[in-house]
Tab-separated table of C-alpha atoms and ligand atoms in Angstrom:
chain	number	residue	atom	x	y	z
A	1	UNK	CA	129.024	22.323	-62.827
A	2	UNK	CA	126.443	24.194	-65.108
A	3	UNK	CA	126.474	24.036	-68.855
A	4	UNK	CA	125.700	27.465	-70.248
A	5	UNK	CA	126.019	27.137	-74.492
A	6	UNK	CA	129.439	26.212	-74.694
A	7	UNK	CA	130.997	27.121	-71.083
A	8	UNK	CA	130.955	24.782	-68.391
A	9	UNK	CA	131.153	26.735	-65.286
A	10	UNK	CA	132.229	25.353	-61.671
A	11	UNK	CA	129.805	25.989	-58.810
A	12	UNK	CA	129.972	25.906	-54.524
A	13	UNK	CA	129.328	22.380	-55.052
A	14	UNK	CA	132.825	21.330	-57.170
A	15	UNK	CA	134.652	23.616	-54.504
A	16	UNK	CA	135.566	23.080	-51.098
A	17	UNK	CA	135.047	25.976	-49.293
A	18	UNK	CA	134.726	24.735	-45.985
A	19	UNK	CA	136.797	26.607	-43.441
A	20	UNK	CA	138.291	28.298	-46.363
A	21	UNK	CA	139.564	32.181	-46.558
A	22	UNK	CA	137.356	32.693	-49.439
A	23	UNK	CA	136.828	36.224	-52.041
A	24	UNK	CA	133.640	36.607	-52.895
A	25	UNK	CA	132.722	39.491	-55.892
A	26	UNK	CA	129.368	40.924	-55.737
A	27	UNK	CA	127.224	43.399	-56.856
A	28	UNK	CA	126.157	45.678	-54.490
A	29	UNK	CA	125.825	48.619	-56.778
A	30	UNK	CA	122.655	50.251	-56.206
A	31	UNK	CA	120.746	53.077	-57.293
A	32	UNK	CA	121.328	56.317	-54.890
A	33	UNK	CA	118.876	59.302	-53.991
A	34	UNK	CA	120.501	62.082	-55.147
A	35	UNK	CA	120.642	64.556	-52.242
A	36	UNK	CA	120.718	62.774	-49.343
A	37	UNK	CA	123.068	59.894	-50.830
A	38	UNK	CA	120.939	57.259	-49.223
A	39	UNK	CA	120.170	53.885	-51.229
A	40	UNK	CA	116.728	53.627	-53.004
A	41	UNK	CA	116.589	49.774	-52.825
A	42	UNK	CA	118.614	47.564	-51.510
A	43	UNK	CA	117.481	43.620	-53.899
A	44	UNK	CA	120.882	43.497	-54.978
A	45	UNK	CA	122.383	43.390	-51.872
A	46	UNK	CA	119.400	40.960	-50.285
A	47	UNK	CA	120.047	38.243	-53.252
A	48	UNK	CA	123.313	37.771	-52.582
A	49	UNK	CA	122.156	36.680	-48.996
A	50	UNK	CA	121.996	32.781	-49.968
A	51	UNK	CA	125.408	32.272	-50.946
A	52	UNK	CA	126.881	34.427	-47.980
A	53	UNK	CA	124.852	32.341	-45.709
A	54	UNK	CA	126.125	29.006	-46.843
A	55	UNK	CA	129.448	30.118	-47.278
A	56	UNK	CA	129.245	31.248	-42.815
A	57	UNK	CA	127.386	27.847	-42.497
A	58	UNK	CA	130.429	26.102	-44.352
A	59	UNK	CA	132.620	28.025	-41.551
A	60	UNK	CA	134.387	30.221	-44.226
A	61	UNK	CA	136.578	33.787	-43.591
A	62	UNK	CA	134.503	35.821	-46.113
A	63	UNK	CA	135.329	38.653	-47.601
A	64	UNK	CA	133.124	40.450	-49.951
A	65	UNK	CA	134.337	42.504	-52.756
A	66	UNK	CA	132.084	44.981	-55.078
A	67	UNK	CA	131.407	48.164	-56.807
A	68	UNK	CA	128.910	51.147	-56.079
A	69	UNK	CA	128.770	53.930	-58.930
A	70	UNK	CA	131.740	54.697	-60.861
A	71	UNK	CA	134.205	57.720	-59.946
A	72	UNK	CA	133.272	61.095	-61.212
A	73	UNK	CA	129.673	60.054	-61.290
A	74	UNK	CA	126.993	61.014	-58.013
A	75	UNK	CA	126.460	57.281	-57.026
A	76	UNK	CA	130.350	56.695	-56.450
A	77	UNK	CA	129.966	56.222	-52.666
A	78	UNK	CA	132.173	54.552	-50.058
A	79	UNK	CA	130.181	51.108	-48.334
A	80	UNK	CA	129.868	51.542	-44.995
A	81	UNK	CA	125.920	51.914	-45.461
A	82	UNK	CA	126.066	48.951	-47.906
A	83	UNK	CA	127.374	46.697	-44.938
A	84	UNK	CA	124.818	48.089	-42.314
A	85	UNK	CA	122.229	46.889	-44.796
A	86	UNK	CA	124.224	43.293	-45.276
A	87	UNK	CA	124.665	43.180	-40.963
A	88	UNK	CA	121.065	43.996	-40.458
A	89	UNK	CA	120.097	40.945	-43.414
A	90	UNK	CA	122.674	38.747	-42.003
A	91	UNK	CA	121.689	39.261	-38.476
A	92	UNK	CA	125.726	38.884	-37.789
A	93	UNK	CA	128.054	41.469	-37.512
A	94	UNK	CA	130.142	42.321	-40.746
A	95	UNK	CA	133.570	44.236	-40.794
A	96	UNK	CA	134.386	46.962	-42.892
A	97	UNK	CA	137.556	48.111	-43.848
A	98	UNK	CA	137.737	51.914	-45.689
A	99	UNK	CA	140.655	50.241	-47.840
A	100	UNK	CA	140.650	47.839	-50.764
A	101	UNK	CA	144.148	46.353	-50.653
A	102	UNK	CA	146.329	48.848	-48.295
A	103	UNK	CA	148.094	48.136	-45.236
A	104	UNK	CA	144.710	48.018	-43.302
A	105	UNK	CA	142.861	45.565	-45.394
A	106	UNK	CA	145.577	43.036	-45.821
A	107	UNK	CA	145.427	42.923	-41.924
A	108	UNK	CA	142.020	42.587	-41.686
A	109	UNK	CA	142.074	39.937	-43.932
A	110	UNK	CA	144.565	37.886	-41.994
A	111	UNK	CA	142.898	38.982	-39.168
A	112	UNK	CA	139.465	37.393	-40.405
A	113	UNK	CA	138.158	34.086	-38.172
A	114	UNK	CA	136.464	31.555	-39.636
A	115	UNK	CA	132.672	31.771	-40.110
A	116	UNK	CA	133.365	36.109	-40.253
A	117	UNK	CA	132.011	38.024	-42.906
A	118	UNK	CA	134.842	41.046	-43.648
A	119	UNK	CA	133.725	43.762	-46.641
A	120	UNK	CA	136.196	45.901	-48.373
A	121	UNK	CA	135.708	49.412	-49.350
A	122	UNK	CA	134.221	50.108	-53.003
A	123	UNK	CA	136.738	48.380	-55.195
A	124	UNK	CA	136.712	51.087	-58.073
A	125	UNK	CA	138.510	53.031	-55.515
A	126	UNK	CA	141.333	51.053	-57.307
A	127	UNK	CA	142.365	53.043	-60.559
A	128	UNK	CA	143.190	49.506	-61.847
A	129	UNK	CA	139.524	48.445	-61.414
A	130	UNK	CA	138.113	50.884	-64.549
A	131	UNK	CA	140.418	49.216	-66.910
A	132	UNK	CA	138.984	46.656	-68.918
A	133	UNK	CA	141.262	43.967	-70.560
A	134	UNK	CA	142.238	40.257	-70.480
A	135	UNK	CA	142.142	37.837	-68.150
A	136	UNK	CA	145.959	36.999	-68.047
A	137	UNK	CA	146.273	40.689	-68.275
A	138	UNK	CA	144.049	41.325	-65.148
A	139	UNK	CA	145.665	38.964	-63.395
A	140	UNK	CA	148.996	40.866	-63.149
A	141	UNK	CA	147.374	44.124	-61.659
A	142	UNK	CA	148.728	45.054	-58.297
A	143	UNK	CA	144.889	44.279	-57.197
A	144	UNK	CA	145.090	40.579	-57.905
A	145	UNK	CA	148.679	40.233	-56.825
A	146	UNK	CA	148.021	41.980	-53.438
A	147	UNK	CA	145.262	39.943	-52.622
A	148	UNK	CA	144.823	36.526	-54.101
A	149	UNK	CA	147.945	35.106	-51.834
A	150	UNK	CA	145.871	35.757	-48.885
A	151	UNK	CA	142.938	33.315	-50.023
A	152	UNK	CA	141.992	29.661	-50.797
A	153	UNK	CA	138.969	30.374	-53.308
A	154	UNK	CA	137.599	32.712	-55.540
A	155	UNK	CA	133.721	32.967	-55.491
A	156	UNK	CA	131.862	35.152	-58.297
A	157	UNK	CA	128.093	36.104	-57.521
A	158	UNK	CA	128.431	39.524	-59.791
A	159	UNK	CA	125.894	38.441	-62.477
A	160	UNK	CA	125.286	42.295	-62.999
A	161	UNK	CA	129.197	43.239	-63.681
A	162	UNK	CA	129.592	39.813	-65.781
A	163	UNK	CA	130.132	41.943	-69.455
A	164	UNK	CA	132.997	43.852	-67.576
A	165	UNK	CA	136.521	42.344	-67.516
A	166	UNK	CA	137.671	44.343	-64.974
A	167	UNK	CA	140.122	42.749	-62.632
A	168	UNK	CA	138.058	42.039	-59.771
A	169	UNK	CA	135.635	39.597	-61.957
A	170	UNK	CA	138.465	38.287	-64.600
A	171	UNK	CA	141.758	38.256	-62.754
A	172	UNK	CA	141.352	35.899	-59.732
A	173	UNK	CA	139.677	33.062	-61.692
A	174	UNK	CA	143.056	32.855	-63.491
A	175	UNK	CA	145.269	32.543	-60.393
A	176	UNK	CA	142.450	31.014	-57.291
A	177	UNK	CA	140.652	28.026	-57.628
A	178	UNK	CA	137.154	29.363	-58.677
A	179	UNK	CA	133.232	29.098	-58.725
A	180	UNK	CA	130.101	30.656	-59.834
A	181	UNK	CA	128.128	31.634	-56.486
A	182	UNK	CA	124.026	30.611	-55.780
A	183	UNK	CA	122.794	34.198	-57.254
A	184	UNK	CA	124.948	33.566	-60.345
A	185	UNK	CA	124.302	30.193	-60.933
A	186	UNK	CA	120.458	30.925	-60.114
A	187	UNK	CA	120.501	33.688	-62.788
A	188	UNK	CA	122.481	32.266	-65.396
A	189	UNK	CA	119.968	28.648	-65.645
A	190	UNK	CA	116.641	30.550	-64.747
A	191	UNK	CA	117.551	32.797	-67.870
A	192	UNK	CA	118.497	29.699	-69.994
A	193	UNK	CA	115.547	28.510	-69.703
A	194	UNK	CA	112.881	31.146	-69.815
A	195	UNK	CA	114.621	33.020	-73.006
A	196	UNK	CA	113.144	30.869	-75.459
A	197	UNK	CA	114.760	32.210	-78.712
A	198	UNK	CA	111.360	30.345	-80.561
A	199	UNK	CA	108.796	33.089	-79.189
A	200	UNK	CA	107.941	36.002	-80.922
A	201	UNK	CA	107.482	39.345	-80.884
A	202	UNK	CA	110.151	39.564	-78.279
A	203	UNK	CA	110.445	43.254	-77.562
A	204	UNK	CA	113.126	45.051	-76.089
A	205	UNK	CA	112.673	48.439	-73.696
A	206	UNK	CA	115.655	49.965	-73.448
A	207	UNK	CA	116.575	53.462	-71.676
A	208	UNK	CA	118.831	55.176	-68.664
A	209	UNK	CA	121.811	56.907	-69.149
A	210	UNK	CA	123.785	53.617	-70.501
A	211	UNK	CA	123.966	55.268	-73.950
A	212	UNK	CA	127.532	53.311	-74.894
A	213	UNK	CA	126.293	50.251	-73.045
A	214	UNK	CA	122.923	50.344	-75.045
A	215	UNK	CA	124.380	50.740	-78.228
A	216	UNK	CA	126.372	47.457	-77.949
A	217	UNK	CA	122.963	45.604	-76.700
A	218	UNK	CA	120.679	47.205	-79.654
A	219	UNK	CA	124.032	46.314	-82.596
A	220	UNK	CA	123.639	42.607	-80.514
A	221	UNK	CA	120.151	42.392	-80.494
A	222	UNK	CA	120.262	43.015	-84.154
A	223	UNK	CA	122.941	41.338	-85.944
A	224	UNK	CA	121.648	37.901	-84.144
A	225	UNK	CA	117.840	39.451	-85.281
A	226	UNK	CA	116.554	38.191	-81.653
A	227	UNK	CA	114.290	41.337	-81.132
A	228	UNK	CA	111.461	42.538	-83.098
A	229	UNK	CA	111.360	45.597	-81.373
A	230	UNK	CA	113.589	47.614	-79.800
A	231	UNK	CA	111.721	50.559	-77.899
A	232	UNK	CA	113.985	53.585	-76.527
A	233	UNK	CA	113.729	56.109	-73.659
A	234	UNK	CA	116.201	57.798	-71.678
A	235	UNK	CA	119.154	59.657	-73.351
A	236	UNK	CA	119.655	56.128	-75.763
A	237	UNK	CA	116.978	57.409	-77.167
A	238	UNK	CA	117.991	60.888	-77.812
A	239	UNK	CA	120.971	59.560	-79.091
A	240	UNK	CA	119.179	57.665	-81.852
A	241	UNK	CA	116.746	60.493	-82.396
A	242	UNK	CA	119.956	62.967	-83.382
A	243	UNK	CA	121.433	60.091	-85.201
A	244	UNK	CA	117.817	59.942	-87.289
A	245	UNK	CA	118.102	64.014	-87.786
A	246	UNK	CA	115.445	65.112	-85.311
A	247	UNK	CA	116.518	68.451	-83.601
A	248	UNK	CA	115.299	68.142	-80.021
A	249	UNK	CA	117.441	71.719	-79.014
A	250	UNK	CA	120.449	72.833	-78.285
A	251	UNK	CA	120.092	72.204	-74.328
A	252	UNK	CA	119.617	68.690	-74.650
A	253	UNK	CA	122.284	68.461	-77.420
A	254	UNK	CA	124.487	70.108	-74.503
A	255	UNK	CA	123.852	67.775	-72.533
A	256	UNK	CA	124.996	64.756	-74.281
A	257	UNK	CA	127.865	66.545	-75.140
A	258	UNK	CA	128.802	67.019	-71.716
A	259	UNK	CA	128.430	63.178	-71.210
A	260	UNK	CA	130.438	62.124	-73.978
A	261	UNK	CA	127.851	60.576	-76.131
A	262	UNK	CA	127.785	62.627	-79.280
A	263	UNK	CA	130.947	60.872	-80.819
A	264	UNK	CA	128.310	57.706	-80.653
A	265	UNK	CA	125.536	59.058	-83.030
A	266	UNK	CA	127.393	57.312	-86.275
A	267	UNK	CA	127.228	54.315	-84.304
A	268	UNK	CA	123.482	54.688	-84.097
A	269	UNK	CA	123.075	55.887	-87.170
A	270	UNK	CA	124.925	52.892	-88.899
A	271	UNK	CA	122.560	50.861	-86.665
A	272	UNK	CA	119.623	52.466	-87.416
A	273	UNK	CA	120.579	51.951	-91.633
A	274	UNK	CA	121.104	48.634	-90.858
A	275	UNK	CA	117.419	48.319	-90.746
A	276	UNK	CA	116.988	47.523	-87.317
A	277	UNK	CA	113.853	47.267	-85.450
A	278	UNK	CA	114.653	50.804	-83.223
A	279	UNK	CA	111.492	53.129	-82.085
A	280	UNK	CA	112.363	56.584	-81.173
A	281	UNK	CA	109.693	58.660	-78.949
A	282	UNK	CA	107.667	60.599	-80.513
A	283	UNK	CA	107.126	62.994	-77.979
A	284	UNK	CA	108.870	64.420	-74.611
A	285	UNK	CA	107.712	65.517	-71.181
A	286	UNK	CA	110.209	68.713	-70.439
A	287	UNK	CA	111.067	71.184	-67.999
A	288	UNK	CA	111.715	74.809	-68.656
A	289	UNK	CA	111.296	78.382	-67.326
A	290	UNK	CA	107.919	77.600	-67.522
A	291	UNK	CA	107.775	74.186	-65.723
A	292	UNK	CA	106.945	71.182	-67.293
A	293	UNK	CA	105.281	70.972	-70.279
A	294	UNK	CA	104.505	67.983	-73.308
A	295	UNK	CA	106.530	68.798	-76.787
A	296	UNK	CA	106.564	66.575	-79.469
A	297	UNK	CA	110.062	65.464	-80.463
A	298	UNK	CA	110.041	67.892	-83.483
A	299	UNK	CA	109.905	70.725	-81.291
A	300	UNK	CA	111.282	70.244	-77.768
A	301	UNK	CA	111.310	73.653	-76.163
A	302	UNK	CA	113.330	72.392	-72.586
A	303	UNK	CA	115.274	69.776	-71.017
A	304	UNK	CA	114.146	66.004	-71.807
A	305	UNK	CA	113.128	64.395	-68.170
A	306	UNK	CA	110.668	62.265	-69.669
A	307	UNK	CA	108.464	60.388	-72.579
A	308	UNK	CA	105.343	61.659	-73.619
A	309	UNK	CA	101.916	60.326	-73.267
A	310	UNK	CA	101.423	59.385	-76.910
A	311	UNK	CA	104.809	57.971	-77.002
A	312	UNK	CA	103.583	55.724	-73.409
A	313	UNK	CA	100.598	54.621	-75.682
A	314	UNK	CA	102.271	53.585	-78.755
A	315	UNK	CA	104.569	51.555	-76.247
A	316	UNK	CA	101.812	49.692	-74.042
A	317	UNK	CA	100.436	48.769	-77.563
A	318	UNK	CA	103.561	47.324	-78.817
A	319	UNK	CA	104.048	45.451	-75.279
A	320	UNK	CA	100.762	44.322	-74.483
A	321	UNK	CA	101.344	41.996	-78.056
A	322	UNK	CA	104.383	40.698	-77.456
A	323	UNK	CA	105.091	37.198	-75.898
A	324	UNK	CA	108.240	37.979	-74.353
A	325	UNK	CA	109.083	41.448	-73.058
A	326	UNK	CA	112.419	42.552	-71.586
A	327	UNK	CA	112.835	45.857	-69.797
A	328	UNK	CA	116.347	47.740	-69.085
A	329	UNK	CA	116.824	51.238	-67.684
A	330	UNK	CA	114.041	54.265	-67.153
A	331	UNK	CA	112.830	56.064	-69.846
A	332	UNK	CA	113.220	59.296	-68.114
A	333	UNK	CA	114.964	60.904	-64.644
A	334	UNK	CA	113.093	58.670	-62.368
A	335	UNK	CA	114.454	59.932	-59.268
A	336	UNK	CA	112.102	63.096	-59.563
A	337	UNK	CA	108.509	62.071	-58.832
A	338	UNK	CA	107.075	64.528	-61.443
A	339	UNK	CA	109.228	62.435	-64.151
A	340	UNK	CA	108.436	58.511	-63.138
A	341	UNK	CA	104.972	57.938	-64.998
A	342	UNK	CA	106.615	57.481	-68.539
A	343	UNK	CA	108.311	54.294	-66.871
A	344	UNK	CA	105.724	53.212	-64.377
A	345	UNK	CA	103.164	53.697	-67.089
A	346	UNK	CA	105.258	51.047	-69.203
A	347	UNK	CA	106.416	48.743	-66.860
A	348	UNK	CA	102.273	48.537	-65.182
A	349	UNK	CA	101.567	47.402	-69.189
A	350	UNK	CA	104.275	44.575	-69.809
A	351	UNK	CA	103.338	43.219	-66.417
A	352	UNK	CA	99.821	43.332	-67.197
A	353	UNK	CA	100.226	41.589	-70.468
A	354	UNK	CA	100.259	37.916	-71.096
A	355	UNK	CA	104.058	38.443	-71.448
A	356	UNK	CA	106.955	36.619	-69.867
A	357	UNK	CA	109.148	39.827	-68.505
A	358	UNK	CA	112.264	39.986	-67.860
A	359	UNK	CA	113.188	42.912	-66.476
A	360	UNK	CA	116.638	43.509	-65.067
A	361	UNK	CA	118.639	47.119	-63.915
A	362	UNK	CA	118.874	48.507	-60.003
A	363	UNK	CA	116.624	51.572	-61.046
A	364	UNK	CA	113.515	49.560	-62.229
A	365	UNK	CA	113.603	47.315	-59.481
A	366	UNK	CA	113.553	50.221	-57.321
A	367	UNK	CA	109.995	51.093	-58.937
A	368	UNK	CA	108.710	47.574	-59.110
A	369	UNK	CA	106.064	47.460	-56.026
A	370	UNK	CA	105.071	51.257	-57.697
A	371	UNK	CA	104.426	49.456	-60.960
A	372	UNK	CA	101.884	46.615	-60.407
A	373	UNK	CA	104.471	43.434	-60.447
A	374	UNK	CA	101.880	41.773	-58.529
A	375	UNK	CA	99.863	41.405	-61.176
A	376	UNK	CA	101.853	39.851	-63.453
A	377	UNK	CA	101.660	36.438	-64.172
A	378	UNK	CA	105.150	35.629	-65.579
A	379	UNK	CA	107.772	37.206	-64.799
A	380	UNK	CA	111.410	36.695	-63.397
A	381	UNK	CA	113.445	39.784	-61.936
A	382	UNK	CA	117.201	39.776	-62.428
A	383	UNK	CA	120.079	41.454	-60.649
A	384	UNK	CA	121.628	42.282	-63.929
A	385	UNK	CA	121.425	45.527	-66.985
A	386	UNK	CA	124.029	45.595	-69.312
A	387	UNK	CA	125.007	41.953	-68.335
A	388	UNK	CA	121.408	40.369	-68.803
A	389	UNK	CA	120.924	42.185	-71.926
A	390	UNK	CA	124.360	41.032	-73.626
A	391	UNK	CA	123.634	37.484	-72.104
A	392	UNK	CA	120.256	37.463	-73.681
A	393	UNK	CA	121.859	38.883	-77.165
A	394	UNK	CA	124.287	35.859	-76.812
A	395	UNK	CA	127.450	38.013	-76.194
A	396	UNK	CA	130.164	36.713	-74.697
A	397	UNK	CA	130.100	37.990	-70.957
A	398	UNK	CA	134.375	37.810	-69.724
A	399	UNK	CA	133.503	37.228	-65.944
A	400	UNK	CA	132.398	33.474	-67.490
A	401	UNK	CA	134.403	33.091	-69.789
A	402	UNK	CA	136.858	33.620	-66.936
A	403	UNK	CA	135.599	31.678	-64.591
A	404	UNK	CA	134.906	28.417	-66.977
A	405	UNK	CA	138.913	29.021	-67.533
A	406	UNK	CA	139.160	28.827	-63.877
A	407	UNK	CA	138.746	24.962	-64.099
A	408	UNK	CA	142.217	24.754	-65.098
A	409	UNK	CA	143.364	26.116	-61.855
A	410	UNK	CA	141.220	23.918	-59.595
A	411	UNK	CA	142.590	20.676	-62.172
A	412	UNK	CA	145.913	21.754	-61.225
A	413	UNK	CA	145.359	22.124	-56.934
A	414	UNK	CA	144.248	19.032	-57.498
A	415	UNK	CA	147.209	17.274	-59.048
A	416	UNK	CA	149.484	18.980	-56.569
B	1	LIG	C1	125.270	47.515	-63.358
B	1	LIG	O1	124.554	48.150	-62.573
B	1	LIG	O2	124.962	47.348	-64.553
B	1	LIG	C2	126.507	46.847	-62.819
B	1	LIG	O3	126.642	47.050	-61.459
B	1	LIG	C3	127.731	47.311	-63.574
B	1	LIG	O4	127.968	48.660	-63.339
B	1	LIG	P1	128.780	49.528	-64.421
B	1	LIG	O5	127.878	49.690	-65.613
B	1	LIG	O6	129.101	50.821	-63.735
B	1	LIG	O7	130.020	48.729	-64.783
């Protein structure tokens, strides 16, 4: 068992597993290059290699369940390239089954020897799979009901989708004897122990394309007054710059729009009165008919793809004093070449500080080996975004809280 604050969570070693037909959630979301659809790193898939491995050694049926993207968005893929990745890593063969709980993957599942590794196609591919709500409620969707009679154990290694109670991650706990996998249980003490609420400044750099996500970090990250300073790129921060009255265009105003995010700018505004410790560029790198150009945030004359140099100073400053640094999303639309050096820039200064960083999010990882990690001296590299931030803030993250309730099920197989 691990203790995190007030959840005691089961791991592989208060679970028998061995020659079990075993589920095992992961995140294999990764970051996608745009045109050619291929994926731009592959760490999330590699650190779930540990507990896949000991669950083949342990002769299990194995079959892997996860995410990539969400629908509507470019990144929603199917995960046949996903599993080439995992065979190569593996060195074993895996199955793949264009199905999530059809006809075709029920039979594969029954299908599945022990000691195979099976994956199922991207799981959002399940309308049920976007809707977030309780565990007991979860564990009613066609989803869980479909597949849980065809397996012994539940295994969760999803750090990164923990803040999501989305069937997959909240259901099965509630109906399969379940555990926290290696990467999870890694994460999850690792984190504990290196987030020392005593150090200070701790500050926070925050951007991608998140915004709602964000939001619910920065109102964290305030109310419990654990950061004293939150930095922001990416459209987060033009979010909070509209919310503070600075007109960076129409275009980009469009744009957010578009995305949904402009109902959210009371929301950062009532943060921003509550006095928290928010930073707001102070100047852009855009593109327009003329190409790319540097505006200052009072008069943007193009579309944001970037922060400005005298915004990437005022940032190294602010990071190169702090004692603990945590990074989350780019600060501008890192998969164009001409629009990475806001990010790089900032991520080369945190890991050249004295910091501890924590830095967490599939599209920073992507630019790690770009941005000096060698150098640093403390740091530890997480699968998760939204979910390492809300952990950090002290949030409640439902894919726990799930699978701590979990321990009710395996008290019960037990009795019977
Ligand atoms: C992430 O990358 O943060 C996780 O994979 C969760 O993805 P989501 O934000 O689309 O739920």
């Amino acid at each position: 068992m691990i203790k995190i604050a007030d959840l005691e969570l089961p791991t592989l070693d208060d679970i028998d597993v061995s020659s079990k037909k075993v589920l095992l959630r992961v995140d294999f979301n990764s970051p996608v290059e745009k045109e050619s659809k291929k994926l731009l790193d592959t760490s999330r898939i590699k650190a779930h290699i540990e507990t896949i491995n000991e669950l083949i050694k342990k002769d299990s049926s194995v079959v892997i369940i996860t995410h990539q993207g969400r629908p509507g968005d470019e990144d929603f893929l199917t995960l046949e390239m996903h599993r080439d990745v995992l065979s190569n890593e593996l060195d074993t063969e895996v199955g793949f089954v264009s199905d999530v709980f059809g006809p075709c993957a029920l039979e594969e599942i029954k299908k599945l020897g022990k000691g195979e590794v099976l994956m199922l196609d991207n799981v959002r591919l399940a309308s049920e799979e976007l809707i977030e709500a309780s565990p007991e409620v979860q564990s009613k969707t066609y989803l869980v009901k479909k597949l849980a009679p065809l397996f012994d154990v539940y295994v969760n290694d999803a750090f990164a989708t923990a803040h999501r109670s989305q069937p997959s991650l909240v259901g099965f706990p509630m109906v399969l004897p379940s555990a926290a996998g290696r990467l999870m249980e890694k994460e999850l003490v690792a984190l504990s122990k290196i987030f020392n609420l005593e150090e200070s400044p701790k500050v926070f750099l925050l951007g991608g394309g998140k915004v709602l996500d964000s939001i619910r970090i920065i109102e964290n990250l305030s109310k419990k007054r654990i950061a004293d300073r939150i930095l922001l790129g990416g459209l987060v921060a033009e979010v909070f710059a509209l919310a503070k009255g600075v007109n960076i265009g129409d275009a980009n105003k469009k744009i957010l729009e578009n995305q949904g995010f402009l109902p959210l700018i009371p929301r950062a505004r009532k943060v921003l009165l509550s006095g928290a410790p928010i930073e707001i560029p102070v100047d852009f790198v855009v593109e327009n008919q003329n190409g790319v150009e540097e505006n200052y945030a009072t008069t943007v004359k193009g579309i944001i793809k970037d922060i400005g140099p005298e915004t990437v100073n005022i940032y190294s400053t602010l990071l190169k004093e702090a004692k603990v640094v945590v990074l989350r999303g780019p600060m501008g639309v890192i998969e164009d070449e001409r629009f990475k050096t806001g990010t790089l820039k900032l991520m080369n200064s945190a890991f050249s500080s004295d910091a501890y960083t924590i830095i967490g999010g599939g599209h920073l990882i992507s630019l790690l080996q770009f941005a000096g990690v060698s150098k640093a001296k403390k740091v530890h590299i997480s699968t998760g975004g939204g979910a390492l931030l809300l952990f950090l803030a002290g949030e409640r993250l439902p894919a726990l809280d799930a699978l701590s309730q979990s321990i009710r099920v395996i008290k019960n197989e037990n009795k019977g």
